[in-house]
Short mmCIF file of C-alpha atoms and ligand atoms in Angstrom, two decimals:
data_model
loop_
_atom_site.label_atom_id
_atom_site.label_comp_id
_atom_site.label_asym_id
_atom_site.label_seq_id
_atom_site.Cartn_x
_atom_site.Cartn_y
_atom_site.Cartn_z
CA MET A 1263 -4.29 -4.55 -17.34
CA PHE A 1264 -1.99 -5.35 -14.47
CA HIS A 1265 -2.68 -8.76 -13.03
CA THR A 1266 -1.27 -9.38 -9.67
CA ILE A 1267 0.89 -12.90 -9.71
CA ALA A 1268 1.81 -14.93 -6.94
CA TYR A 1269 5.46 -14.80 -5.56
CA ASN A 1270 5.86 -17.99 -4.78
CA GLY A 1271 9.55 -18.73 -6.13
CA THR A 1272 12.70 -17.90 -3.89
CA ARG A 1273 13.16 -14.23 -2.73
CA GLU A 1274 15.85 -13.99 -6.05
CA GLU A 1275 12.92 -15.34 -8.13
CA ASN A 1276 10.58 -13.26 -7.03
CA TYR A 1277 12.34 -10.36 -7.98
CA GLU A 1278 13.31 -11.15 -11.65
CA LEU A 1279 9.35 -12.14 -12.16
CA VAL A 1280 8.69 -8.73 -10.24
CA ILE A 1281 11.56 -7.00 -12.85
CA GLN A 1282 9.95 -8.12 -15.44
CA GLN A 1283 6.16 -6.93 -14.55
CA LEU A 1284 8.44 -3.51 -14.40
CA ARG A 1285 9.26 -3.96 -17.88
CA ALA A 1286 6.06 -5.03 -19.31
CA LEU A 1287 4.87 -1.80 -17.46
CA ILE A 1288 6.96 0.30 -19.26
CA GLU A 1289 8.02 -0.94 -22.32
CA GLY A 1290 7.05 1.59 -24.71
CA GLU A 1291 5.99 4.61 -22.28
CA SER A 1292 8.28 7.89 -22.77
CA SER A 1293 5.84 9.69 -19.38
CA PHE A 1294 9.26 9.38 -17.24
CA ILE A 1295 6.90 10.37 -14.18
CA ALA A 1296 4.05 7.49 -15.23
CA ASN A 1297 6.80 5.30 -15.48
CA LEU A 1298 8.00 6.11 -11.42
CA ALA A 1299 4.32 6.10 -10.76
CA ASN A 1300 3.81 2.17 -11.47
CA ALA A 1301 7.35 1.57 -10.55
CA SER A 1302 6.38 2.50 -7.18
CA ALA A 1303 3.12 1.00 -7.31
CA LEU A 1304 4.68 -2.53 -8.47
CA LEU A 1305 7.28 -2.47 -5.21
CA ASN A 1306 4.24 -1.28 -3.09
CA GLN A 1307 2.53 -5.16 -3.93
CA PHE A 1308 5.56 -6.84 -3.74
CA LEU A 1309 7.83 -5.98 -0.44
CA GLU A 1310 6.93 -7.28 2.48
CA GLN A 1311 6.82 -5.27 5.77
CA ILE A 1312 7.63 -1.61 3.89
CA ASN A 1313 6.21 1.60 5.10
CA TRP A 1314 6.97 3.91 2.03
CA VAL A 1315 8.51 3.55 -1.24
CA GLY A 1316 9.11 5.80 -3.39
CA PHE A 1317 11.62 7.97 -5.99
CA TYR A 1318 13.30 11.46 -5.38
CA LEU A 1319 14.52 13.31 -8.18
CA THR A 1320 16.92 16.06 -8.81
CA GLU A 1321 17.02 19.27 -9.48
CA ASN A 1322 20.07 21.37 -8.86
CA ASP A 1323 21.80 20.80 -6.00
CA GLU A 1324 18.81 18.66 -3.94
CA LEU A 1325 16.71 16.06 -4.22
CA VAL A 1326 12.51 16.42 -4.43
CA LEU A 1327 9.43 14.36 -4.13
CA GLY A 1328 8.43 12.17 -6.77
CA PRO A 1329 5.97 9.79 -7.07
CA PHE A 1330 5.13 6.73 -4.52
CA GLN A 1331 3.23 5.21 -2.17
CA GLY A 1332 3.34 5.76 1.40
CA LEU A 1333 2.36 8.83 4.18
CA PRO A 1334 3.28 12.82 2.48
CA ALA A 1335 6.97 12.64 2.98
CA CYS A 1336 9.25 15.74 2.84
CA VAL A 1337 9.92 17.21 0.23
CA ARG A 1338 13.17 18.80 -0.71
CA ILE A 1339 16.49 16.86 1.22
CA PRO A 1340 19.29 19.07 -0.26
CA PHE A 1341 22.43 16.46 -1.52
CA GLY A 1342 24.43 15.59 1.53
CA LYS A 1343 21.27 15.25 3.74
CA GLY A 1344 19.52 12.55 5.01
CA VAL A 1345 19.91 9.09 4.32
CA CYS A 1346 18.59 10.42 0.44
CA GLY A 1347 21.11 13.17 0.16
CA THR A 1348 23.47 10.97 0.87
CA ALA A 1349 23.15 8.26 -1.14
CA ALA A 1350 23.09 10.73 -4.06
CA GLU A 1351 25.51 12.00 -2.48
CA ASN A 1352 27.96 9.38 -3.02
CA ARG A 1353 25.88 7.83 -5.22
CA LYS A 1354 26.25 4.48 -4.43
CA THR A 1355 23.56 2.31 -2.41
CA ILE A 1356 23.01 3.02 1.19
CA ILE A 1357 22.02 0.58 3.69
CA VAL A 1358 20.46 1.28 7.16
CA PRO A 1359 19.45 -1.23 9.65
CA ASP A 1360 18.31 1.24 12.38
CA VAL A 1361 17.93 4.48 11.06
CA HIS A 1362 18.19 5.90 14.61
CA LEU A 1363 21.54 5.19 14.13
CA PHE A 1364 22.10 6.83 10.98
CA PRO A 1365 22.86 10.52 12.07
CA GLY A 1366 21.34 12.79 10.00
CA HIS A 1367 18.22 10.65 9.58
CA ILE A 1368 14.65 12.58 8.10
CA ALA A 1369 11.95 11.45 9.11
CA CYS A 1370 9.10 11.32 7.80
CA ASP A 1371 7.11 8.24 8.89
CA ALA A 1372 7.60 8.10 12.84
CA ALA A 1373 7.16 4.49 11.53
CA SER A 1374 10.65 3.82 9.82
CA GLN A 1375 12.98 1.78 10.91
CA SER A 1376 14.72 0.60 8.35
CA GLU A 1377 15.47 1.76 4.99
CA ILE A 1378 17.28 1.04 1.87
CA VAL A 1379 17.86 4.03 -0.41
CA VAL A 1380 19.48 3.41 -4.34
CA PRO A 1381 20.79 6.39 -6.93
CA MET A 1382 19.62 6.54 -10.23
CA VAL A 1383 22.85 7.54 -12.04
CA LYS A 1384 22.09 8.32 -15.94
CA ASP A 1385 25.19 9.13 -17.51
CA GLY A 1386 27.44 10.02 -14.57
CA ASN A 1387 24.99 12.01 -13.05
CA VAL A 1388 22.47 10.98 -10.18
CA ILE A 1389 18.74 11.76 -11.76
CA GLY A 1390 17.70 10.70 -8.06
CA VAL A 1391 17.01 8.18 -6.05
CA LEU A 1392 14.97 4.90 -5.00
CA ASP A 1393 13.42 5.42 -1.24
CA ILE A 1394 12.76 2.88 0.65
CA ASP A 1395 11.29 2.23 4.89
CA SER A 1396 10.34 -1.08 6.60
CA PRO A 1397 8.76 -0.05 10.10
CA VAL A 1398 10.84 -3.11 11.44
CA LYS A 1399 14.15 -2.71 12.38
CA ASN A 1400 16.86 -5.08 9.37
CA ARG A 1401 14.71 -4.95 6.78
CA PHE A 1402 17.30 -4.87 3.48
CA ASP A 1403 20.19 -7.18 2.66
CA GLU A 1404 22.80 -7.54 -0.34
CA THR A 1405 20.11 -9.74 -2.18
CA ASP A 1406 17.85 -6.63 -1.90
CA GLN A 1407 20.66 -4.25 -2.80
CA LYS A 1408 21.74 -6.16 -6.09
CA TYR A 1409 17.75 -6.30 -7.67
CA LEU A 1410 16.78 -2.92 -6.64
CA GLU A 1411 19.53 -1.90 -8.55
CA LYS A 1412 18.68 -4.14 -10.98
CA PHE A 1413 15.67 -2.62 -11.45
CA VAL A 1414 16.46 0.41 -11.03
CA ASP A 1415 18.81 0.55 -14.02
CA VAL A 1416 15.58 -0.71 -16.15
CA ILE A 1417 13.61 2.76 -15.65
CA VAL A 1418 17.00 4.67 -15.41
CA ALA A 1419 17.87 2.93 -19.80
CA THR A 1420 14.10 3.91 -20.51
CA LEU A 1421 15.96 7.85 -20.25
N1 SME B 80 14.33 8.95 5.73
C1 SME B 80 14.74 10.00 3.73
C2 SME B 80 13.54 10.76 4.17
C3 SME B 80 12.40 10.38 2.98
S1 SME B 80 11.95 9.24 3.53
O1 SME B 80 12.13 8.52 4.45
C4 SME B 80 10.04 9.16 2.72
C5 SME B 80 16.28 10.10 4.93
O2 SME B 80 16.72 10.46 5.80
O3 SME B 80 16.60 10.83 4.25
#
């Protein structure tokens, strides 16, 4: 049973708390899809000012839509395309302060103004990405990057 918790610490403390919640949610569960579904729901109730949060999973040389919260989204993104495909190809987190200024940005929800994409890397292979969109510009910074990368590490460690 999941109990909602007041995230009333510092940003860092709140992120540590949500990572603990993630661990508790996925501990002992071997279904990767179920864990991603709960992870997206967890982030959706934790993060403010976001309109889409979810996962794309690698299939051959493209990313295919996985569990998410938000409006229906584009299903397939080739490696190297859009923010997601670029982060996957480079195996590096990308923060986009203004999506309108990112060449090749793929607009799934017209409300999106800024975005962060964190690759999920297992044994040197990109198995997918975590993608989060915000309806405000400049929503994501290095603190988000640091903790979202930790968040993703917890998920990848289950594999
Ligand atoms: N904006 C992303 C596409 C995915 S949607 O935002 C959910 C991109 O450019 O890769």
